[in-house]
CSV table of N, CA and C in Angstrom, one decimal:
chain,number,residue,atom,x,y,z
B,1,MET,N,2.8,-13.4,9.0
B,1,MET,CA,1.2,-12.3,10.1
B,1,MET,C,0.3,-13.1,10.0
B,2,ALA,N,0.2,-12.9,12.2
B,2,ALA,CA,-1.6,-13.8,12.9
B,2,ALA,C,-2.1,-13.5,12.5
B,3,THR,N,-3.4,-13.3,12.1
B,3,THR,CA,-4.6,-12.8,12.3
B,3,THR,C,-5.2,-13.2,13.5
B,4,TYR,N,-6.7,-12.1,13.3
B,4,TYR,CA,-7.3,-11.8,14.3
B,4,TYR,C,-8.9,-11.0,13.6
B,5,ARG,N,-10.1,-12.0,13.1
B,5,ARG,CA,-11.6,-11.4,12.8
B,5,ARG,C,-12.3,-11.5,13.8
B,6,ARG,N,-13.4,-10.5,13.7
B,6,ARG,CA,-14.8,-10.5,14.5
B,6,ARG,C,-15.2,-9.8,13.7
B,7,GLU,N,-16.6,-10.2,14.3
B,7,GLU,CA,-18.2,-9.6,13.5
B,7,GLU,C,-19.1,-9.9,15.2
B,8,THR,N,-19.8,-8.7,14.0
B,8,THR,CA,-21.0,-8.2,15.8
B,8,THR,C,-22.2,-7.4,14.6
B,9,TYR,N,-23.5,-7.1,14.6
B,9,TYR,CA,-24.8,-7.0,14.2
B,9,TYR,C,-24.9,-5.9,15.5
B,10,VAL,N,-25.1,-4.6,15.2
B,10,VAL,CA,-25.2,-3.8,15.8
B,10,VAL,C,-26.6,-2.8,15.0
B,11,ASP,N,-27.6,-3.2,15.9
B,11,ASP,CA,-28.6,-3.0,16.0
B,11,ASP,C,-29.3,-1.5,16.1
B,12,ALA,N,-28.6,-0.7,15.5
B,12,ALA,CA,-28.4,0.9,14.4
B,12,ALA,C,-27.9,1.9,13.7
B,13,PRO,N,-28.0,2.3,13.1
B,13,PRO,CA,-28.5,2.9,12.0
B,13,PRO,C,-26.7,3.0,11.6
B,14,PHE,N,-26.2,2.3,10.4
B,14,PHE,CA,-25.2,2.9,8.9
B,14,PHE,C,-24.1,4.1,9.8
B,15,GLU,N,-24.4,5.0,9.2
B,15,GLU,CA,-24.6,6.6,10.0
B,15,GLU,C,-23.9,7.7,11.3
B,16,ASP,N,-25.0,6.2,12.5
B,16,ASP,CA,-24.4,6.6,13.5
B,16,ASP,C,-23.1,5.5,14.2
B,17,VAL,N,-23.7,4.0,13.4
B,17,VAL,CA,-21.5,2.8,14.4
B,17,VAL,C,-21.3,4.5,13.3
B,18,TRP,N,-21.0,4.8,11.6
B,18,TRP,CA,-19.7,4.9,10.9
B,18,TRP,C,-19.4,6.0,12.1
B,19,ALA,N,-19.9,7.4,12.2
B,19,ALA,CA,-19.9,8.8,12.8
B,19,ALA,C,-19.0,8.7,14.8
B,20,PHE,N,-19.3,7.1,15.0
B,20,PHE,CA,-18.9,6.6,16.7
B,20,PHE,C,-18.3,6.8,16.0
B,21,HIS,N,-17.0,5.6,15.4
B,21,HIS,CA,-16.3,4.6,14.7
B,21,HIS,C,-15.4,6.3,14.2
B,22,ALA,N,-15.4,7.4,13.5
B,22,ALA,CA,-15.2,8.8,13.2
B,22,ALA,C,-14.4,9.4,14.2
B,23,THR,N,-14.3,9.6,14.8
B,23,THR,CA,-13.6,10.3,15.9
B,23,THR,C,-12.7,9.7,16.5
B,24,THR,N,-11.7,10.1,17.7
B,24,THR,CA,-11.3,9.5,19.0
B,24,THR,C,-12.1,9.0,20.3
B,25,ASP,N,-13.0,9.8,20.1
B,25,ASP,CA,-13.9,10.0,21.3
B,25,ASP,C,-14.4,8.6,20.9
B,26,GLY,N,-14.6,8.2,19.7
B,26,GLY,CA,-15.3,6.5,19.5
B,26,GLY,C,-14.2,5.5,20.2
B,27,LEU,N,-12.8,5.8,19.7
B,27,LEU,CA,-11.9,5.4,20.8
B,27,LEU,C,-11.4,4.8,21.9
B,28,GLU,N,-11.7,5.5,22.6
B,28,GLU,CA,-11.9,6.1,24.1
B,28,GLU,C,-13.1,5.6,25.1
B,29,ALA,N,-14.6,5.7,24.1
B,29,ALA,CA,-15.2,4.9,24.8
B,29,ALA,C,-15.1,3.7,24.7
B,30,LEU,N,-14.7,2.6,24.0
B,30,LEU,CA,-14.3,1.6,23.8
B,30,LEU,C,-13.2,1.0,23.9
B,31,THR,N,-11.9,1.8,24.7
B,31,THR,CA,-10.7,1.4,25.6
B,31,THR,C,-11.7,0.9,27.4
B,32,PRO,N,-11.4,0.3,27.7
B,32,PRO,CA,-12.2,0.0,29.0
B,32,PRO,C,-10.6,1.1,30.1
B,33,GLU,N,-11.6,2.2,31.1
B,33,GLU,CA,-10.5,2.6,31.7
B,33,GLU,C,-9.4,1.5,32.0
B,34,PHE,N,-9.4,0.6,32.6
B,34,PHE,CA,-7.5,-0.2,33.8
B,34,PHE,C,-6.8,-0.3,32.1
B,35,MET,N,-7.0,0.2,31.7
B,35,MET,CA,-5.6,0.5,30.5
B,35,MET,C,-5.5,2.1,30.2
B,36,ASN,N,-6.2,2.8,31.7
B,36,ASN,CA,-6.0,4.1,31.6
B,36,ASN,C,-5.1,4.3,30.6
B,37,LEU,N,-5.8,5.2,29.1
B,37,LEU,CA,-5.3,5.9,28.1
B,37,LEU,C,-5.0,7.0,28.0
B,38,ASP,N,-4.4,7.5,27.4
B,38,ASP,CA,-4.0,9.0,27.4
B,38,ASP,C,-4.4,9.3,25.5
B,39,VAL,N,-4.7,9.7,25.1
B,39,VAL,CA,-4.4,10.0,23.7
B,39,VAL,C,-4.1,11.9,23.5
B,40,GLU,N,-1.9,11.2,23.3
B,40,GLU,CA,-1.4,12.3,23.9
B,40,GLU,C,-2.1,13.9,22.0
B,41,ALA,N,-2.0,13.4,21.1
B,41,ALA,CA,-2.3,14.0,20.8
B,41,ALA,C,-2.8,13.0,18.7
B,42,VAL,N,-4.2,14.2,18.4
B,42,VAL,CA,-4.2,14.3,16.6
B,42,VAL,C,-4.1,14.2,15.6
B,43,THR,N,-3.2,14.0,14.7
B,43,THR,CA,-3.0,15.3,13.6
B,43,THR,C,-4.1,14.7,12.5
B,44,GLY,N,-4.0,16.0,11.9
B,44,GLY,CA,-4.5,15.7,10.3
B,44,GLY,C,-4.3,15.7,9.2
B,45,PRO,N,-5.1,14.9,8.0
B,45,PRO,CA,-3.9,14.4,7.3
B,45,PRO,C,-2.6,16.1,6.2
B,46,GLY,N,-3.6,17.8,7.2
B,46,GLY,CA,-2.6,18.2,6.5
B,46,GLY,C,-2.5,19.0,8.0
B,47,GLY,N,-2.1,18.8,8.5
B,47,GLY,CA,-1.1,18.9,9.7
B,47,GLY,C,-2.2,19.6,11.2
B,48,ASP,N,-3.0,19.5,11.2
B,48,ASP,CA,-4.6,20.1,11.4
B,48,ASP,C,-4.5,19.7,12.8
B,49,ALA,N,-4.5,19.8,14.6
B,49,ALA,CA,-4.4,19.7,15.6
B,49,ALA,C,-6.0,19.3,15.2
B,50,ASP,N,-6.1,18.1,16.1
B,50,ASP,CA,-7.5,17.5,16.6
B,50,ASP,C,-8.4,17.6,15.7
B,51,PRO,N,-8.4,17.0,14.7
B,51,PRO,CA,-9.6,17.3,13.5
B,51,PRO,C,-10.7,16.2,14.0
B,52,GLU,N,-12.3,17.7,13.1
B,52,GLU,CA,-13.4,16.7,13.5
B,52,GLU,C,-13.2,14.7,13.5
B,53,GLU,N,-12.0,14.6,12.8
B,53,GLU,CA,-13.0,12.7,11.4
B,53,GLU,C,-11.1,12.5,11.4
B,54,LEU,N,-11.2,11.9,11.1
B,54,LEU,CA,-10.1,10.8,11.2
B,54,LEU,C,-9.7,10.2,9.8
B,55,ASP,N,-9.7,11.2,9.5
B,55,ASP,CA,-9.2,11.5,7.5
B,55,ASP,C,-8.1,10.3,7.8
B,56,ALA,N,-7.8,9.7,5.7
B,56,ALA,CA,-6.5,8.3,5.3
B,56,ALA,C,-6.0,10.6,5.8
B,57,GLY,N,-4.7,9.5,6.5
B,57,GLY,CA,-3.6,11.3,7.3
B,57,GLY,C,-3.1,10.6,8.2
B,58,SER,N,-4.2,11.1,8.9
B,58,SER,CA,-4.1,11.4,10.5
B,58,SER,C,-3.3,10.2,10.8
B,59,ARG,N,-2.9,11.3,12.3
B,59,ARG,CA,-1.5,10.3,12.8
B,59,ARG,C,-2.9,10.8,14.3
B,60,ILE,N,-2.2,10.1,14.8
B,60,ILE,CA,-2.9,9.6,16.1
B,60,ILE,C,-1.9,8.8,17.7
B,61,GLU,N,-1.1,10.4,18.3
B,61,GLU,CA,0.2,9.4,19.7
B,61,GLU,C,-0.6,9.7,20.5
B,62,LEU,N,-1.5,8.0,21.4
B,62,LEU,CA,-1.4,8.4,22.3
B,62,LEU,C,-0.7,6.6,23.5
B,63,SER,N,-0.9,7.1,25.0
B,63,SER,CA,-0.6,5.7,25.5
B,63,SER,C,-1.5,5.3,26.0
B,64,VAL,N,-1.1,4.2,26.9
B,64,VAL,CA,-1.9,3.4,28.0
B,64,VAL,C,-0.4,2.8,29.3
B,65,ARG,N,-2.1,2.6,30.0
B,65,ARG,CA,-0.1,1.4,31.2
B,65,ARG,C,-1.4,1.3,31.5
B,66,PRO,N,-1.9,0.1,31.0
B,66,PRO,CA,-2.5,-0.9,31.9
B,66,PRO,C,-2.9,-1.7,33.3
B,67,PHE,N,-3.9,-0.9,33.9
B,67,PHE,CA,-3.3,-1.5,35.7
B,67,PHE,C,-3.0,0.1,35.7
B,68,GLY,N,-2.5,0.9,35.8
B,68,GLY,CA,-1.5,1.7,36.5
B,68,GLY,C,-0.1,0.9,37.1
B,69,ILE,N,0.5,-0.6,35.7
B,69,ILE,CA,1.6,-1.1,37.1
B,69,ILE,C,2.5,-0.4,34.9
B,70,GLY,N,3.6,-0.4,35.8
B,70,GLY,CA,5.1,0.5,34.8
B,70,GLY,C,5.1,1.3,34.5
B,71,PRO,N,5.9,1.2,34.0
B,71,PRO,CA,6.1,2.5,33.4
B,71,PRO,C,4.5,2.8,31.3
B,72,ARG,N,4.4,4.2,31.5
B,72,ARG,CA,3.5,3.7,29.8
B,72,ARG,C,3.8,3.6,28.7
B,73,GLN,N,2.7,3.2,27.5
B,73,GLN,CA,3.8,2.3,26.6
B,73,GLN,C,3.4,3.3,25.7
B,74,HIS,N,3.7,3.9,24.8
B,74,HIS,CA,3.6,4.5,23.7
B,74,HIS,C,3.2,4.4,22.8
B,75,MET,N,2.3,5.2,21.5
B,75,MET,CA,2.2,4.2,20.2
B,75,MET,C,1.5,4.9,19.4
B,76,VAL,N,2.2,5.0,18.2
B,76,VAL,CA,1.1,5.9,16.9
B,76,VAL,C,1.0,4.9,16.3
B,77,SER,N,-0.8,5.7,16.0
B,77,SER,CA,-0.9,5.0,15.0
B,77,SER,C,-1.3,6.2,13.8
B,78,VAL,N,-1.1,4.8,12.8
B,78,VAL,CA,-2.4,6.2,11.1
B,78,VAL,C,-3.1,5.6,10.5
B,79,ILE,N,-3.7,6.7,10.3
B,79,ILE,CA,-4.9,6.0,8.9
B,79,ILE,C,-4.7,5.9,7.9
B,80,THR,N,-4.8,4.5,7.8
B,80,THR,CA,-4.4,4.5,6.2
B,80,THR,C,-4.6,4.8,5.7
B,81,ALA,N,-6.1,4.0,5.0
B,81,ALA,CA,-6.5,4.2,4.1
B,81,ALA,C,-8.5,4.1,4.9
B,82,ARG,N,-9.3,5.4,3.8
B,82,ARG,CA,-10.9,5.3,5.2
B,82,ARG,C,-11.8,6.2,3.5
B,83,GLU,N,-13.2,4.7,3.7
B,83,GLU,CA,-13.9,5.2,2.8
B,83,GLU,C,-14.8,5.4,3.2
B,84,HIS,N,-15.8,6.0,2.7
B,84,HIS,CA,-17.4,5.7,3.5
B,84,HIS,C,-18.0,6.1,2.0
B,85,GLY,N,-19.5,5.2,2.0
B,85,GLY,CA,-19.8,5.2,0.1
B,85,GLY,C,-21.6,4.8,1.1
B,86,ASP,N,-22.2,4.6,0.2
B,86,ASP,CA,-23.5,4.4,0.6
B,86,ASP,C,-23.5,3.2,1.2
B,87,GLY,N,-23.8,3.8,2.9
B,87,GLY,CA,-24.7,1.7,3.2
B,87,GLY,C,-22.8,1.2,3.4
B,88,ALA,N,-21.5,2.1,3.2
B,88,ALA,CA,-21.0,0.3,3.4
B,88,ALA,C,-19.8,1.6,3.1
B,89,GLY,N,-18.1,1.1,4.7
B,89,GLY,CA,-17.9,1.8,5.6
B,89,GLY,C,-16.2,0.9,5.6
B,90,MET,N,-15.6,2.0,4.9
B,90,MET,CA,-13.8,1.3,5.9
B,90,MET,C,-12.3,1.9,6.5
B,91,PHE,N,-12.5,1.3,7.5
B,91,PHE,CA,-10.7,2.3,7.9
B,91,PHE,C,-10.0,1.6,8.2
B,92,ARG,N,-8.6,2.2,8.3
B,92,ARG,CA,-7.6,0.8,8.5
B,92,ARG,C,-6.0,1.7,9.7
B,93,ASP,N,-6.2,1.1,9.6
B,93,ASP,CA,-4.9,1.9,11.4
B,93,ASP,C,-4.1,1.2,11.5
B,94,VAL,N,-2.3,1.7,10.9
B,94,VAL,CA,-1.2,1.0,11.2
B,94,VAL,C,-0.4,1.9,12.0
B,95,MET,N,-0.1,0.6,13.4
B,95,MET,CA,1.1,0.8,14.3
B,95,MET,C,1.9,1.7,13.6
B,96,GLU,N,2.2,3.0,14.2
B,96,GLU,CA,3.6,3.0,12.7
B,96,GLU,C,5.2,3.1,14.5
B,97,SER,N,4.6,3.1,15.3
B,97,SER,CA,5.5,3.2,16.6
B,97,SER,C,4.7,2.8,17.7
B,98,GLY,N,4.8,1.5,18.7
B,98,GLY,CA,4.4,0.8,19.6
B,98,GLY,C,5.2,-0.7,19.5
B,99,PRO,N,4.4,-1.4,20.8
B,99,PRO,CA,4.4,-2.6,21.2
B,99,PRO,C,4.4,-3.5,20.1
B,100,PHE,N,3.9,-2.8,19.2
B,100,PHE,CA,3.9,-4.8,18.2
B,100,PHE,C,4.6,-4.0,17.2
B,101,PRO,N,5.4,-5.5,16.5
B,101,PRO,CA,6.2,-4.9,15.7
B,101,PRO,C,5.4,-4.5,14.7
B,102,GLU,N,4.6,-5.2,14.0
B,102,GLU,CA,3.9,-5.0,13.2
B,102,GLU,C,2.2,-5.4,13.6
B,103,TRP,N,1.3,-4.2,13.4
B,103,TRP,CA,0.3,-4.0,13.5
B,103,TRP,C,-0.6,-3.0,12.4
B,104,GLU,N,-2.6,-4.4,12.0
B,104,GLU,CA,-2.8,-3.1,10.7
B,104,GLU,C,-4.5,-3.7,11.3
B,105,HIS,N,-4.6,-3.1,11.8
B,105,HIS,CA,-5.9,-3.0,11.7
B,105,HIS,C,-7.2,-2.4,11.1
B,106,THR,N,-8.3,-3.4,10.4
B,106,THR,CA,-9.0,-2.7,9.0
B,106,THR,C,-10.2,-2.6,10.0
B,107,HIS,N,-11.0,-2.0,9.8
B,107,HIS,CA,-12.2,-1.5,10.4
B,107,HIS,C,-13.3,-1.7,9.5
B,108,ARG,N,-14.5,-2.3,9.1
B,108,ARG,CA,-16.1,-2.6,8.5
B,108,ARG,C,-16.9,-2.8,9.0
B,109,PHE,N,-17.7,-1.8,7.9
B,109,PHE,CA,-19.4,-1.3,8.7
B,109,PHE,C,-19.8,-1.9,7.0
B,110,PHE,N,-20.9,-2.1,7.6
B,110,PHE,CA,-21.6,-2.6,5.6
B,110,PHE,C,-23.8,-2.1,6.6
B,111,ALA,N,-23.8,-1.2,6.0
B,111,ALA,CA,-25.4,-0.8,6.7
B,111,ALA,C,-26.4,-2.8,6.6
B,112,ASP,N,-26.8,-3.2,7.2
B,112,ASP,CA,-28.1,-4.5,7.4
B,112,ASP,C,-28.8,-4.5,7.5
B,113,GLU,N,-29.8,-3.8,7.2
B,113,GLU,CA,-31.7,-3.0,7.0
B,113,GLU,C,-31.9,-3.4,7.7
B,114,SER,N,-32.0,-2.8,9.2
B,114,SER,CA,-32.3,-1.1,9.8
B,114,SER,C,-30.8,-1.1,10.9
B,115,GLY,N,-29.9,-1.9,10.7
B,115,GLY,CA,-28.1,-1.7,12.0
B,115,GLY,C,-27.2,-1.8,11.5
B,116,THR,N,-26.4,-2.3,11.6
B,116,THR,CA,-24.9,-2.3,10.7
B,116,THR,C,-24.5,-4.0,11.0
B,117,ARG,N,-23.0,-4.0,10.7
B,117,ARG,CA,-22.9,-5.1,11.0
B,117,ARG,C,-21.5,-4.2,11.1
B,118,LEU,N,-20.3,-4.7,12.1
B,118,LEU,CA,-19.2,-4.3,12.2
B,118,LEU,C,-18.6,-5.1,11.9
B,119,LEU,N,-17.6,-5.4,11.4
B,119,LEU,CA,-16.3,-6.2,11.1
B,119,LEU,C,-15.0,-5.6,11.2
B,120,ASP,N,-13.5,-6.5,12.5
B,120,ASP,CA,-12.8,-6.4,12.6
B,120,ASP,C,-12.1,-7.0,12.1
B,121,HIS,N,-10.8,-6.9,11.2
B,121,HIS,CA,-9.8,-7.6,10.9
B,121,HIS,C,-8.1,-7.1,11.5
B,122,VAL,N,-7.2,-7.7,12.6
B,122,VAL,CA,-6.7,-7.2,12.8
B,122,VAL,C,-5.3,-7.5,11.9
B,123,ARG,N,-3.9,-8.0,11.6
B,123,ARG,CA,-2.8,-8.4,10.8
B,123,ARG,C,-1.5,-8.0,12.3
B,124,TYR,N,-1.4,-9.2,12.4
B,124,TYR,CA,-0.3,-8.2,14.1
B,124,TYR,C,0.8,-9.3,14.0
B,125,ASP,N,2.0,-9.2,14.1
B,125,ASP,CA,3.0,-9.5,15.4
B,125,ASP,C,3.9,-9.1,17.2
B,126,LEU,N,3.9,-10.6,17.3
B,126,LEU,CA,4.0,-9.8,18.7
B,126,LEU,C,5.1,-9.8,18.3
B,127,PRO,N,5.8,-9.1,19.7
B,127,PRO,CA,7.3,-8.4,20.1
B,127,PRO,C,7.9,-9.9,20.1
B,128,GLY,N,9.4,-9.2,20.6
B,128,GLY,CA,10.4,-10.9,19.8
B,128,GLY,C,11.1,-11.7,19.1
B,129,GLY,N,11.1,-10.9,17.8
B,129,GLY,CA,11.9,-12.0,17.4
B,129,GLY,C,11.1,-12.5,16.7
B,130,ALA,N,11.2,-14.0,16.4
B,130,ALA,CA,11.4,-15.0,15.4
B,130,ALA,C,10.4,-15.8,17.1
B,131,LEU,N,11.0,-15.7,18.4
B,131,LEU,CA,9.9,-15.6,18.8
B,131,LEU,C,9.0,-15.6,19.1
B,132,GLY,N,8.7,-14.5,18.8
B,132,GLY,CA,7.3,-14.3,18.7
B,132,GLY,C,6.6,-13.9,17.6
B,133,ARG,N,7.2,-14.2,16.6
B,133,ARG,CA,6.6,-14.5,15.4
B,133,ARG,C,6.3,-15.1,15.4
B,134,ALA,N,7.0,-16.6,15.5
B,134,ALA,CA,6.2,-18.1,16.0
B,134,ALA,C,4.4,-18.3,17.0
B,135,VAL,N,5.0,-17.3,18.0
B,135,VAL,CA,3.6,-18.0,18.8
B,135,VAL,C,2.4,-17.0,18.7
B,136,SER,N,2.9,-15.5,17.8
B,136,SER,CA,1.8,-14.3,16.9
B,136,SER,C,0.5,-14.9,17.5
B,137,PRO,N,0.1,-16.6,17.1
B,137,PRO,CA,-1.7,-16.7,16.8
B,137,PRO,C,-2.4,-17.2,18.2
B,138,LEU,N,-1.8,-17.2,18.6
B,138,LEU,CA,-1.0,-17.5,20.7
B,138,LEU,C,-2.0,-15.9,20.6
B,139,GLY,N,-1.3,-14.7,20.2
B,139,GLY,CA,-2.2,-13.5,20.2
B,139,GLY,C,-3.3,-13.3,21.0
B,140,ARG,N,-4.3,-13.9,20.3
B,140,ARG,CA,-6.5,-13.9,20.2
B,140,ARG,C,-6.7,-14.2,21.6
B,141,ILE,N,-6.1,-15.0,23.0
B,141,ILE,CA,-6.1,-14.6,23.4
B,141,ILE,C,-6.0,-13.6,24.4
B,142,GLY,N,-5.3,-12.7,24.1
B,142,GLY,CA,-5.4,-11.0,24.7
B,142,GLY,C,-6.6,-10.4,23.7
B,143,LEU,N,-6.3,-10.5,22.2
B,143,LEU,CA,-7.6,-9.5,21.2
B,143,LEU,C,-8.5,-10.6,21.7
B,144,GLU,N,-9.4,-11.9,22.2
B,144,GLU,CA,-10.4,-12.1,21.0
B,144,GLU,C,-11.6,-11.3,23.0
B,145,PRO,N,-11.3,-11.5,24.6
B,145,PRO,CA,-11.5,-10.8,25.4
B,145,PRO,C,-11.6,-9.5,24.6
B,146,MET,N,-10.7,-8.7,24.3
B,146,MET,CA,-10.3,-7.2,24.2
B,146,MET,C,-11.7,-6.7,23.4
B,147,PHE,N,-11.6,-7.4,22.1
B,147,PHE,CA,-12.8,-6.9,20.9
B,147,PHE,C,-14.0,-7.6,21.2
B,148,ARG,N,-14.0,-8.6,22.2
B,148,ARG,CA,-15.8,-9.4,22.3
B,148,ARG,C,-16.3,-7.5,23.6
B,149,GLY,N,-15.6,-7.6,24.5
B,149,GLY,CA,-15.7,-6.2,25.1
B,149,GLY,C,-15.8,-5.4,24.3
B,150,ARG,N,-15.5,-4.4,22.7
B,150,ARG,CA,-15.6,-4.1,22.1
B,150,ARG,C,-16.4,-3.2,21.5
B,151,HIS,N,-17.6,-4.7,20.9
B,151,HIS,CA,-18.7,-5.2,20.6
B,151,HIS,C,-19.0,-4.7,21.1
B,152,ARG,N,-18.9,-4.6,23.0
B,152,ARG,CA,-19.9,-5.0,23.2
B,152,ARG,C,-20.6,-3.6,24.1
B,153,THR,N,-19.3,-2.5,24.7
B,153,THR,CA,-19.3,-2.0,24.3
B,153,THR,C,-19.9,-1.0,23.7
B,154,THR,N,-20.2,-1.6,22.5
B,154,THR,CA,-20.3,-0.6,20.6
B,154,THR,C,-22.0,-0.5,21.0
B,155,LYS,N,-22.2,-1.6,20.8
B,155,LYS,CA,-24.0,-2.4,21.4
B,155,LYS,C,-24.9,-1.3,22.2
B,156,GLN,N,-23.9,-1.6,23.2
B,156,GLN,CA,-24.9,-0.7,24.2
B,156,GLN,C,-24.8,0.9,24.7
B,157,LEU,N,-23.7,1.1,24.1
B,157,LEU,CA,-23.8,2.4,23.8
B,157,LEU,C,-24.5,3.0,22.8
B,158,LEU,N,-24.6,2.5,21.4
B,158,LEU,CA,-25.9,2.8,20.5
B,158,LEU,C,-27.2,2.2,20.0
B,159,GLU,N,-27.2,1.0,21.1
B,159,GLU,CA,-28.4,0.7,20.7
B,159,GLU,C,-29.3,1.0,21.7
B,160,GLY,N,-28.6,1.4,22.6
B,160,GLY,CA,-28.9,2.3,23.9
B,160,GLY,C,-30.3,1.8,24.4
B,161,ASP,N,-31.4,1.8,24.5
B,161,ASP,CA,-32.8,2.0,25.6
B,161,ASP,C,-34.1,2.2,23.8
B,162,SER,N,-33.7,2.0,23.3
B,162,SER,CA,-34.5,2.3,22.8
B,162,SER,C,-36.4,1.4,21.8
B,163,GLY,N,-35.4,0.3,23.0
B,163,GLY,CA,-36.4,-1.0,22.5
B,163,GLY,C,-35.6,-2.0,21.6
B,164,ARG,N,-34.4,-1.4,20.8
B,164,ARG,CA,-33.6,-2.5,20.0
B,164,ARG,C,-33.8,-4.5,20.2
C-alpha cells in the first residue's frame, strides 16, 4: 500500500482540536463544498443513531459528488480505534466500502506548548487492480492539495482571530 503523511501545528488548545475532529461536524467543515458531501447516516458502536462523538465502532455512511458531475460516490467508513489521554489522542477510520480498495486514515493529535500538533497518516491503494496498486504512489498528487486544504481550514477555524 502507498502512504501519505501530513503534519501541521495548530495554535489552539489540544482539547479544542480533539473535540473538533471527534464529530461529523468536523468532517463536514473540512470537506470542500465542491465535493457535495452528504453524511447519510452515523451509527455509534452500540447501534445508536447520530452519536455525539465518533467512538471506536462508529460507522459513517456518506456520499460525494465532486463538482456535481456524475453519479454520487457512496462510501462507508468505520472508526476502528480511538484513544484519548492526557495531551494526546488518535483515531483511525477504515473505508469499508467506497472508491478505494484500501484506505486506512490515522489521525494523531499531540499537545505542544499552548497548541496542538496534528498528524494525518493515510495508507491506501487506488482502484484498478494491479495497475492501481502500481500507480498508487501517484495518489499523493490528489491527496496533497486535499490535506493541505483540510489542515489550512482547521487552522482558520480553530485559531480564530484571537491574535494567535
